Tab-separated table of C-alpha atoms in Angstrom:
chain	number	residue	atom	x	y	z
A	92	MET	CA	104.671	130.773	134.634
A	93	SER	CA	108.099	130.577	132.975
A	94	ARG	CA	109.496	128.656	130.028
A	95	VAL	CA	111.921	125.865	130.911
A	96	LEU	CA	113.998	123.965	128.385
A	97	VAL	CA	114.599	120.290	129.160
A	98	ALA	CA	117.181	118.527	126.986
A	99	ARG	CA	117.400	114.822	126.169
A	100	LEU	CA	119.330	114.537	122.948
A	101	ASP	CA	119.564	110.842	122.106
A	102	SER	CA	117.265	107.933	121.243
A	103	MET	CA	113.531	107.319	121.365
A	104	GLY	CA	113.879	105.060	124.391
A	105	ASP	CA	115.959	107.604	126.281
A	106	VAL	CA	113.369	110.295	125.600
A	107	LEU	CA	110.607	108.031	126.932
A	108	LEU	CA	112.671	107.398	130.074
A	109	SER	CA	112.840	111.157	130.650
A	110	GLY	CA	109.040	111.393	130.782
A	111	PRO	CA	108.621	111.427	134.582
A	112	ALA	CA	111.294	114.133	134.926
A	113	LEU	CA	109.497	116.196	132.281
A	114	ARG	CA	106.252	115.856	134.216
A	115	ALA	CA	108.072	117.028	137.332
A	116	VAL	CA	109.249	120.155	135.537
A	117	ALA	CA	105.865	120.751	133.917
A	118	ASN	CA	103.524	120.059	136.813
A	119	GLY	CA	105.529	119.676	139.996
A	120	SER	CA	105.881	122.152	142.800
A	121	ARG	CA	108.868	124.432	143.347
A	122	PRO	CA	109.986	125.840	146.704
A	123	ASP	CA	108.353	129.190	145.857
A	124	GLY	CA	105.065	127.481	145.062
A	125	SER	CA	105.088	128.403	141.366
A	126	ARG	CA	104.324	125.926	138.621
A	127	PRO	CA	106.489	126.542	135.519
A	128	ASN	CA	104.441	124.283	133.266
A	129	ASP	CA	105.587	125.657	129.918
A	130	VAL	CA	108.184	123.056	128.914
A	131	VAL	CA	110.259	123.048	125.723
A	132	LEU	CA	111.843	119.643	125.083
A	133	LEU	CA	115.079	119.735	123.112
A	134	CYS	CA	115.721	116.329	121.553
A	135	GLY	CA	117.518	114.630	118.688
A	136	PRO	CA	115.936	113.373	115.455
A	137	GLU	CA	115.607	109.815	116.804
A	138	GLY	CA	113.649	110.990	119.822
A	139	ALA	CA	111.289	113.508	118.233
A	140	SER	CA	108.349	111.181	117.578
A	141	ALA	CA	108.435	109.938	121.179
A	142	ALA	CA	108.825	113.470	122.527
A	143	GLU	CA	105.556	114.493	120.894
A	144	MET	CA	103.693	111.872	122.947
A	145	LEU	CA	104.983	112.866	126.390
A	146	PRO	CA	102.616	114.549	128.856
A	147	GLY	CA	103.651	117.987	130.023
A	148	VAL	CA	105.612	118.976	126.930
A	149	THR	CA	104.445	122.253	125.407
A	150	GLN	CA	106.873	122.338	122.475
A	151	VAL	CA	109.380	119.954	120.883
A	152	HIS	CA	112.493	121.340	119.185
A	153	THR	CA	114.677	118.889	117.259
A	154	TRP	CA	118.412	119.419	117.013
A	155	ALA	CA	120.983	116.977	115.616
A	156	CYS	CA	123.585	117.173	118.360
A	157	PRO	CA	127.106	116.577	116.954
A	158	TRP	CA	128.365	114.766	120.084
A	159	ILE	CA	125.320	112.469	120.333
A	160	VAL	CA	123.961	111.659	116.857
A	161	ASN	CA	125.657	108.768	115.034
A	162	PRO	CA	126.919	109.389	112.385
A	163	ALA	CA	127.773	112.810	113.731
A	164	PRO	CA	126.886	115.868	111.673
A	165	PRO	CA	129.654	118.438	111.176
A	166	VAL	CA	129.834	121.321	113.614
A	167	THR	CA	129.014	124.499	111.735
A	168	ASP	CA	128.241	128.084	112.606
A	169	ASP	CA	124.730	127.618	111.204
A	170	MET	CA	124.155	124.600	113.449
A	171	THR	CA	125.227	126.306	116.659
A	172	SER	CA	123.837	129.747	115.909
A	173	GLY	CA	120.525	128.216	114.898
A	174	LEU	CA	120.114	126.609	118.314
A	175	ILE	CA	121.249	129.760	120.126
A	176	GLU	CA	118.775	131.893	118.189
A	177	PHE	CA	115.934	129.448	118.880
A	178	VAL	CA	116.602	129.564	122.622
A	179	ARG	CA	116.854	133.348	122.623
A	180	SER	CA	113.687	133.860	120.606
A	181	SER	CA	111.827	131.379	122.845
A	182	ARG	CA	112.565	133.545	125.903
A	183	ILE	CA	113.960	130.572	127.815
A	184	GLN	CA	115.594	131.565	131.085
A	185	GLU	CA	116.120	128.142	132.657
A	186	ALA	CA	117.294	124.719	131.451
A	187	VAL	CA	117.552	121.183	132.829
A	188	ILE	CA	119.985	118.948	130.905
A	189	LEU	CA	119.256	115.219	131.205
A	190	THR	CA	122.165	112.903	130.419
A	191	SER	CA	123.271	109.313	130.890
A	192	PHE	CA	126.420	108.415	132.797
A	193	HIS	CA	128.616	108.502	129.682
A	194	GLN	CA	127.409	111.916	128.496
A	195	SER	CA	128.483	115.411	129.517
A	196	PRO	CA	126.045	118.326	129.808
A	197	LEU	CA	128.819	120.880	129.394
A	198	PRO	CA	128.920	121.418	125.599
A	199	LEU	CA	125.189	122.089	125.536
A	200	ALA	CA	125.440	124.217	128.667
A	201	MET	CA	127.992	126.410	126.870
A	202	LEU	CA	125.592	127.008	123.972
A	203	LEU	CA	122.726	127.715	126.338
A	204	ARG	CA	124.848	130.240	128.227
A	205	LEU	CA	125.613	131.999	124.935
A	206	ALA	CA	121.858	132.052	124.322
A	207	GLY	CA	121.339	133.891	127.604
A	208	VAL	CA	119.921	131.104	129.778
A	209	LYS	CA	120.259	132.261	133.388
A	210	LYS	CA	119.956	128.971	135.285
A	211	ILE	CA	121.217	125.597	134.073
A	212	THR	CA	121.006	122.301	135.976
A	213	GLY	CA	122.915	119.142	135.080
A	214	ALA	CA	124.986	116.210	136.310
A	215	SER	CA	128.694	116.402	135.518
A	216	THR	CA	131.719	114.404	136.613
A	217	ASP	CA	133.950	117.132	135.170
A	218	TYR	CA	134.452	120.558	136.698
A	219	ALA	CA	131.651	122.734	135.301
A	220	GLY	CA	132.953	126.183	136.159
A	221	SER	CA	130.356	128.805	135.256
A	222	LEU	CA	128.462	126.503	132.889
A	223	LEU	CA	126.171	124.929	135.498
A	224	ASP	CA	124.359	126.780	138.264
A	225	VAL	CA	123.221	123.509	139.838
A	226	ARG	CA	125.726	120.702	139.441
A	227	LEU	CA	125.242	117.154	140.670
A	228	LYS	CA	128.339	114.963	140.938
A	229	PRO	CA	127.570	111.412	139.774
A	230	GLY	CA	128.806	108.850	142.260
A	231	GLU	CA	128.800	111.444	145.047
A	232	ASP	CA	125.415	113.154	144.962
A	233	PHE	CA	123.645	110.067	143.632
A	234	PRO	CA	124.598	106.474	142.726
A	235	GLU	CA	125.163	105.641	139.082
A	236	ASP	CA	123.655	102.165	139.357
A	237	GLN	CA	120.017	103.186	139.346
A	238	PRO	CA	117.326	103.337	136.665
A	239	GLU	CA	117.660	106.113	134.102
A	240	VAL	CA	114.193	107.297	135.114
A	241	VAL	CA	115.395	107.859	138.681
A	242	ARG	CA	118.585	109.560	137.496
A	243	ALA	CA	116.562	112.024	135.408
A	244	LEU	CA	114.159	112.691	138.273
A	245	THR	CA	117.139	113.334	140.556
A	246	ILE	CA	118.514	115.942	138.157
A	247	ALA	CA	115.105	117.611	137.866
A	248	GLU	CA	114.712	117.643	141.647
A	249	ALA	CA	118.106	119.317	142.037
A	250	GLY	CA	116.790	122.070	139.802
A	251	GLY	CA	113.833	122.515	142.127
A	252	TYR	CA	111.219	120.306	140.452
A	253	VAL	CA	109.483	117.352	142.096
A	254	LEU	CA	106.640	115.190	140.851
A	255	PRO	CA	103.195	116.336	141.945
A	256	ASN	CA	101.251	114.363	144.530
A	257	GLY	CA	99.591	111.344	142.960
A	258	ASP	CA	102.151	110.896	140.172
A	259	ASP	CA	103.672	107.415	140.538
A	260	GLY	CA	106.795	108.282	138.529
A	261	LYS	CA	106.245	105.567	135.930
A	262	LEU	CA	106.565	105.986	132.190
A	263	ARG	CA	103.553	107.433	130.425
A	264	ILE	CA	102.503	108.737	127.045
A	265	THR	CA	99.459	110.749	126.050
A	266	SER	CA	96.585	108.698	124.753
A	267	GLY	CA	95.691	109.320	121.147
A	268	PRO	CA	93.812	107.766	118.289
A	269	ASP	CA	95.315	104.881	116.356
A	270	PRO	CA	95.392	106.653	112.991
A	271	GLU	CA	95.204	103.412	111.007
A	272	GLY	CA	92.832	101.490	113.273
A	273	VAL	CA	95.284	98.580	113.432
A	274	ALA	CA	95.084	98.111	117.199
A	275	ASP	CA	91.285	98.125	117.191
A	276	LYS	CA	91.195	95.407	114.544
A	277	LEU	CA	93.678	93.317	116.527
A	278	ALA	CA	91.667	93.684	119.724
A	279	ASP	CA	88.504	92.542	117.969
A	280	ASP	CA	90.119	89.164	117.298
A	281	GLY	CA	91.137	88.493	120.916
A	282	PRO	CA	94.353	88.438	122.979
A	283	TYR	CA	97.747	88.492	121.309
A	284	ILE	CA	101.493	88.501	122.039
A	285	VAL	CA	103.772	91.021	120.303
A	286	VAL	CA	107.251	89.957	119.166
A	287	HIS	CA	109.487	92.859	118.145
A	288	PRO	CA	112.766	91.353	116.852
A	289	GLY	CA	114.646	94.428	115.640
A	290	ALA	CA	117.289	96.502	117.415
A	291	ALA	CA	119.222	99.550	116.253
A	292	ALA	CA	122.491	98.069	117.559
A	293	PRO	CA	123.340	94.532	116.358
A	294	ALA	CA	124.876	93.743	119.766
A	295	ARG	CA	121.385	93.970	121.279
A	296	ALA	CA	119.650	91.709	118.749
A	297	TRP	CA	118.614	88.112	119.406
A	298	PRO	CA	119.109	85.931	116.289
A	299	ALA	CA	116.241	86.099	113.792
A	300	LEU	CA	115.786	82.320	113.658
A	301	HIS	CA	115.487	82.203	117.450
A	302	HIS	CA	112.688	84.743	117.149
A	303	ALA	CA	111.030	82.702	114.391
A	304	ALA	CA	111.183	79.538	116.486
A	305	THR	CA	109.675	81.435	119.436
A	306	VAL	CA	106.761	82.541	117.268
A	307	GLU	CA	106.167	78.923	116.214
A	308	LEU	CA	106.242	77.747	119.834
A	309	LEU	CA	103.917	80.508	121.022
A	310	GLU	CA	101.438	79.607	118.299
A	311	ALA	CA	101.749	75.919	119.176
A	312	TYR	CA	100.765	76.782	122.743
A	313	GLY	CA	97.667	78.589	121.510
A	314	HIS	CA	98.843	82.205	121.451
A	315	ARG	CA	98.102	84.604	118.629
A	316	VAL	CA	101.313	86.408	117.657
A	317	VAL	CA	101.824	89.818	116.066
A	318	VAL	CA	105.309	90.730	114.779
A	319	THR	CA	106.281	94.402	114.619
A	320	GLY	CA	109.228	96.299	113.177
A	321	GLY	CA	110.326	99.473	111.471
A	322	PRO	CA	110.392	100.314	107.749
A	323	GLY	CA	113.916	98.942	107.383
A	324	GLU	CA	113.072	95.653	109.099
A	325	THR	CA	110.458	94.175	106.758
A	326	SER	CA	112.667	91.285	105.682
A	327	LEU	CA	113.427	90.481	109.320
A	328	THR	CA	109.785	90.613	110.399
A	329	ALA	CA	108.726	88.433	107.456
A	330	THR	CA	111.241	85.786	108.515
A	331	VAL	CA	110.136	85.947	112.138
A	332	ALA	CA	106.396	85.960	111.419
A	333	GLY	CA	106.565	82.959	109.129
A	334	PRO	CA	103.416	81.794	107.378
A	335	SER	CA	100.883	82.309	110.172
A	336	ALA	CA	101.757	85.176	112.532
A	337	MET	CA	100.547	88.667	111.648
A	338	ASN	CA	103.404	90.707	110.191
A	339	LEU	CA	103.134	94.456	110.826
A	340	GLY	CA	106.764	95.159	109.927
A	341	GLY	CA	107.053	98.605	108.350
A	342	GLY	CA	103.320	99.139	108.688
A	343	THR	CA	103.039	101.287	111.803
A	344	ASN	CA	104.123	104.737	112.874
A	345	LEU	CA	105.117	105.228	116.508
A	346	ARG	CA	101.616	106.207	117.644
A	347	THR	CA	100.118	103.104	116.017
A	348	LEU	CA	102.880	100.911	117.422
A	349	ALA	CA	102.112	102.275	120.894
A	350	ALA	CA	98.451	101.314	120.442
A	351	VAL	CA	99.416	97.817	119.266
A	352	LEU	CA	101.738	97.344	122.256
A	353	ALA	CA	99.074	98.669	124.634
A	354	GLY	CA	96.661	96.006	123.439
A	355	ALA	CA	99.147	93.132	123.810
A	356	ALA	CA	99.126	90.709	126.725
A	357	VAL	CA	102.956	90.570	126.676
A	358	VAL	CA	105.683	92.090	124.498
A	359	VAL	CA	108.839	90.150	123.610
A	360	THR	CA	111.700	92.410	122.557
A	361	GLY	CA	115.322	93.348	123.154
A	362	ASN	CA	116.868	96.318	124.899
A	363	THR	CA	115.472	98.788	122.416
A	364	GLY	CA	113.033	101.676	122.174
A	365	PRO	CA	109.858	99.565	121.845
A	366	ALA	CA	110.661	97.921	125.200
A	367	HIS	CA	110.329	101.346	126.826
A	368	LEU	CA	107.294	102.161	124.702
A	369	ALA	CA	105.664	98.967	125.998
A	370	ALA	CA	106.482	100.063	129.551
A	371	ALA	CA	104.983	103.492	128.829
A	372	VAL	CA	101.654	101.872	127.922
A	373	GLY	CA	101.789	99.472	130.885
A	374	THR	CA	102.350	96.176	129.046
A	375	PRO	CA	104.488	93.402	130.618
A	376	VAL	CA	107.790	92.778	128.828
A	377	VAL	CA	110.012	89.779	128.190
A	378	CYS	CA	113.280	91.592	127.503
A	379	LEU	CA	116.225	89.903	125.804
A	380	PHE	CA	118.812	92.166	127.347
A	381	ALA	CA	122.434	92.231	126.163
A	382	PRO	CA	124.644	93.456	129.041
A	383	VAL	CA	126.595	95.914	126.868
A	384	VAL	CA	124.809	98.454	129.090
A	385	PRO	CA	123.643	97.760	132.663
A	386	ALA	CA	120.142	96.357	133.036
A	387	ILE	CA	119.728	98.166	136.350
A	388	ARG	CA	119.817	101.416	134.354
A	389	TRP	CA	118.068	100.561	131.094
A	390	ALA	CA	115.705	97.641	131.687
A	391	PRO	CA	112.008	98.392	131.011
A	392	TYR	CA	110.803	100.423	133.981
A	393	GLY	CA	107.728	100.065	136.137
A	394	VAL	CA	106.008	97.056	134.511
A	395	PRO	CA	106.081	93.280	135.129
A	396	LEU	CA	109.349	92.115	133.590
A	397	GLU	CA	111.195	88.944	132.656
A	398	LEU	CA	114.843	89.776	131.929
A	399	LEU	CA	116.719	87.200	129.855
A	400	GLY	CA	120.349	87.042	128.751
A	401	ASP	CA	123.664	86.415	130.491
A	402	GLN	CA	124.247	89.658	132.392
A	403	GLU	CA	127.795	88.581	133.318
A	404	ALA	CA	128.940	87.849	129.750
A	405	ALA	CA	132.280	89.134	128.469
A	406	CYS	CA	130.586	92.039	126.665
A	407	LYS	CA	129.337	93.465	129.972
A	408	ASN	CA	129.433	97.291	130.124
A	409	THR	CA	131.338	97.616	126.844
A	410	ARG	CA	128.603	99.799	125.256
A	411	ALA	CA	129.431	97.965	122.019
A	412	ARG	CA	127.090	98.401	119.057
A	413	VAL	CA	128.466	95.247	117.420
A	414	CYS	CA	129.055	92.232	119.660
A	415	PRO	CA	132.761	91.987	120.551
A	416	VAL	CA	132.488	88.291	121.515
A	417	PRO	CA	132.326	85.586	118.816
A	418	GLY	CA	128.966	83.844	118.717
A	419	HIS	CA	127.112	86.581	120.626
A	420	PRO	CA	126.790	84.246	123.652
A	421	CYS	CA	125.018	86.690	125.989
A	422	LEU	CA	121.836	86.359	123.922
A	423	SER	CA	122.331	83.383	121.590
A	424	SER	CA	122.487	81.160	124.679
A	425	VAL	CA	118.840	82.017	125.424
A	426	THR	CA	116.529	79.437	123.839
A	427	PRO	CA	113.070	80.040	122.387
A	428	GLU	CA	111.709	77.673	125.044
A	429	GLN	CA	113.041	79.959	127.759
A	430	VAL	CA	111.352	82.942	126.132
A	431	VAL	CA	108.031	81.095	125.937
A	432	GLU	CA	108.386	80.070	129.580
A	433	ALA	CA	108.968	83.724	130.478
A	434	VAL	CA	105.842	84.725	128.543
A	435	GLU	CA	103.847	82.090	130.393
A	436	ARG	CA	105.142	83.286	133.753
A	437	LEU	CA	103.978	86.803	132.987
A	438	LEU	CA	100.616	85.427	131.938
A	439	GLY	CA	100.446	83.287	135.088
A	440	GLY	CA	100.530	80.031	133.113
A	441	VAL	CA	103.978	78.577	133.745
A	442	SER	CA	102.550	75.234	134.861
A	443	SER	CA	100.665	74.750	131.603
A	444	LEU	CA	103.859	75.123	129.595
A	445	SER	CA	105.660	72.424	131.558
A	446	THR	CA	103.069	69.882	130.462
A	447	ARG	CA	103.351	70.842	126.790
A	448	ARG	CA	107.108	71.215	126.456
A	449	LYS	CA	108.669	70.936	123.031
A	450	VAL	CA	112.370	70.717	122.341
A	451	TRP	CA	113.719	73.434	120.054
A	452	LYS	CA	116.862	72.820	118.045
A	453	PRO	CA	118.668	75.597	116.167
């Protein structure tokens, strides 16, 4: 058994998407038949809570990477030497660096080399010199237009790690108790739909009043609705929940949110971390997806999905955090009725909606 560092330095959703690759490193077979199932996951502050729920991870080490975290922390000797010393003291001899298409593994590979890591695997468009022992060339060794989960698995496989027999390669988190009992109380009252209106990047957010109208329509069609959100989204969730939906905004940690999403019949959300958390617990998703990044790469993976939003809008592939097009047409053009229809399709009840149609006006 050896210790292998796997790096995924960005958001909660990205860390969740790396889960199958982590399981491959932790439990999969190598050509020599060994099973190096002692995995150290190096992640950023935004991904740490998700990292702690991933199967196969022995240890989580959080590091605020100055070329990933926004706003970026200053590069200091303490920052770099601290990471180098951690890697050295952890006796790590091998690393797999997981990146998206717009990220380079090379700065981290340099630090890992200085820490004495003997074998480093990554995908790099740029010449890697002596920084990578196993280098995949995006666009040559694998296509870029594929799900992030598959990209990460491809990088892990290049390093000699494949998923064990019987692992379907879908997202997964470890089961754990709901520390506040919220999900159990919800389940006792019957089926429910979760609406999660928040998004870290404004360009990925559907308008709040559209969400509120969707909640009203879902309730009119007989659905119980639960609205979720982070500590900084309580005003948003209160607006969306209105007078009758349950408002859990700011009231759940990530483990509790996972339990709430696992108990839902369908989750309605944007292209944001909770969409991938819903996929990790196997819940169908209606995803309001702004095309600032490609849906083929970042749509919820491995669960029944309804993808809404104009994927050919002018903001396509801009990676913008704030919508560059007046009026935010890629998402604002989606109506609450369309979202409710998508929910009904996932529930198998599209015909019932057509007989109860209501006209929504902004």
